[in-house]
């Protein structure tokens, strides 16, 4: 246990991300594709496969734009979700890409 600036840290404590549940593959195209995630899921792990992708996550239907969040090809991100989460994706470049989504419960 370490104390820094009034905060206590326990490096041996691990926060579990969750148990893998539904797996999804979302094809990123030139326009935005929205997918509703499973109700009750509060975290996801995403991996860009094949090329860079732009994505948007929020409650209800989403639209990914050229200014949305970026995930590079081969990059994995773990994200906490809002209630009634949807994810939208679109290509960030010209290379065909798939966003691999693992819902965590």
CSV table of C-alpha atoms in Angstrom, one decimal:
chain,number,residue,atom,x,y,z
A,1,UNK,CA,0.0,0.0,0.0
A,2,UNK,CA,1.3,3.4,-1.0
A,3,UNK,CA,0.0,6.9,0.0
A,4,UNK,CA,0.5,9.7,-2.5
A,5,UNK,CA,-1.1,13.2,-1.9
A,6,UNK,CA,-3.7,11.8,0.5
A,7,UNK,CA,-4.7,8.9,-1.8
A,8,UNK,CA,-4.1,5.3,-0.9
A,9,UNK,CA,-3.0,2.9,-3.7
A,10,UNK,CA,-2.8,-0.8,-3.5
A,11,UNK,CA,-0.8,-2.1,-6.5
A,12,UNK,CA,-1.8,-5.7,-5.7
A,13,UNK,CA,-5.5,-4.8,-6.0
A,14,UNK,CA,-6.8,-5.5,-9.5
A,15,UNK,CA,-10.1,-4.1,-10.9
A,16,UNK,CA,-11.7,-6.9,-13.0
A,17,UNK,CA,-13.0,-5.5,-16.3
A,18,UNK,CA,-15.7,-8.1,-16.4
A,19,UNK,CA,-16.6,-11.5,-17.9
A,20,UNK,CA,-16.7,-11.7,-21.7
A,21,UNK,CA,-20.2,-12.0,-23.0
A,22,UNK,CA,-21.5,-11.1,-26.4
A,23,UNK,CA,-18.9,-10.7,-29.2
A,24,UNK,CA,-19.7,-8.4,-32.1
A,25,UNK,CA,-17.9,-7.6,-35.4
A,26,UNK,CA,-19.0,-4.2,-36.8
A,27,UNK,CA,-17.9,-3.4,-40.3
A,28,UNK,CA,-16.7,0.2,-40.7
A,29,UNK,CA,-17.7,1.7,-44.0
A,30,UNK,CA,-17.6,5.2,-45.6
A,31,UNK,CA,-20.8,6.2,-43.7
A,32,UNK,CA,-21.7,5.6,-40.0
A,33,UNK,CA,-23.1,2.3,-38.8
A,34,UNK,CA,-24.9,2.3,-35.4
A,35,UNK,CA,-25.3,-0.8,-33.2
A,36,UNK,CA,-27.2,-1.1,-30.0
A,37,UNK,CA,-25.2,-3.0,-27.3
A,38,UNK,CA,-26.8,-5.5,-25.0
A,39,UNK,CA,-28.9,-3.9,-22.2
A,40,UNK,CA,-27.1,-4.0,-18.9
A,41,UNK,CA,-23.6,-4.2,-20.3
A,42,UNK,CA,-21.5,-1.5,-18.7
A,43,UNK,CA,-18.1,-2.1,-20.3
A,44,UNK,CA,-16.6,-3.2,-23.6
A,45,UNK,CA,-13.3,-4.0,-25.1
A,46,UNK,CA,-12.8,-2.9,-28.7
A,47,UNK,CA,-10.1,-3.8,-31.2
A,48,UNK,CA,-9.7,-2.2,-34.7
A,49,UNK,CA,-8.9,-5.0,-37.2
A,50,UNK,CA,-7.7,-4.1,-40.7
A,51,UNK,CA,-7.5,-0.4,-40.5
A,52,UNK,CA,-8.2,2.8,-38.4
A,53,UNK,CA,-11.7,3.5,-37.3
A,54,UNK,CA,-13.7,6.5,-36.0
A,55,UNK,CA,-16.3,5.7,-33.3
A,56,UNK,CA,-18.9,7.3,-31.1
A,57,UNK,CA,-20.5,5.8,-28.0
A,58,UNK,CA,-23.5,7.1,-26.1
A,59,UNK,CA,-27.0,6.5,-24.9
A,60,UNK,CA,-29.3,5.9,-27.8
A,61,UNK,CA,-28.5,5.9,-31.5
A,62,UNK,CA,-25.1,7.4,-32.4
A,63,UNK,CA,-23.4,8.8,-35.5
A,64,UNK,CA,-19.7,8.5,-36.1
A,65,UNK,CA,-18.2,11.4,-38.0
A,66,UNK,CA,-14.7,12.3,-39.3
A,67,UNK,CA,-14.2,14.1,-36.0
A,68,UNK,CA,-15.3,11.2,-33.7
A,69,UNK,CA,-13.0,9.3,-31.5
A,70,UNK,CA,-10.1,7.4,-33.2
A,71,UNK,CA,-8.8,3.9,-32.8
A,72,UNK,CA,-5.7,2.9,-34.8
A,73,UNK,CA,-5.5,-0.5,-36.6
A,74,UNK,CA,-4.4,-3.1,-34.0
A,75,UNK,CA,-5.2,-0.9,-31.0
A,76,UNK,CA,-7.4,-2.2,-28.2
A,77,UNK,CA,-9.4,0.0,-25.8
A,78,UNK,CA,-11.4,-0.9,-22.8
A,79,UNK,CA,-14.3,1.5,-22.2
A,80,UNK,CA,-17.0,2.1,-19.6
A,81,UNK,CA,-20.4,2.6,-21.1
A,82,UNK,CA,-23.4,4.8,-20.3
A,83,UNK,CA,-26.9,3.3,-19.8
A,84,UNK,CA,-28.6,2.0,-23.0
A,85,UNK,CA,-25.3,2.3,-24.9
A,86,UNK,CA,-25.0,2.3,-28.7
A,87,UNK,CA,-21.7,2.4,-30.7
A,88,UNK,CA,-21.4,3.8,-34.2
A,89,UNK,CA,-18.4,3.3,-36.5
A,90,UNK,CA,-17.0,4.5,-39.8
A,91,UNK,CA,-13.7,4.3,-41.6
A,92,UNK,CA,-10.9,6.7,-40.6
A,93,UNK,CA,-9.1,5.9,-43.9
A,94,UNK,CA,-9.6,3.9,-47.1
A,95,UNK,CA,-8.7,0.5,-45.7
A,96,UNK,CA,-11.6,-2.0,-45.0
A,97,UNK,CA,-11.9,-2.4,-41.3
A,98,UNK,CA,-13.8,-4.3,-38.7
A,99,UNK,CA,-14.3,-3.2,-35.1
A,100,UNK,CA,-14.1,-6.3,-32.8
A,101,UNK,CA,-16.3,-5.6,-29.8
A,102,UNK,CA,-16.4,-7.8,-26.6
A,103,UNK,CA,-19.2,-6.9,-24.2
A,104,UNK,CA,-18.2,-7.4,-20.6
A,105,UNK,CA,-20.7,-8.2,-17.8
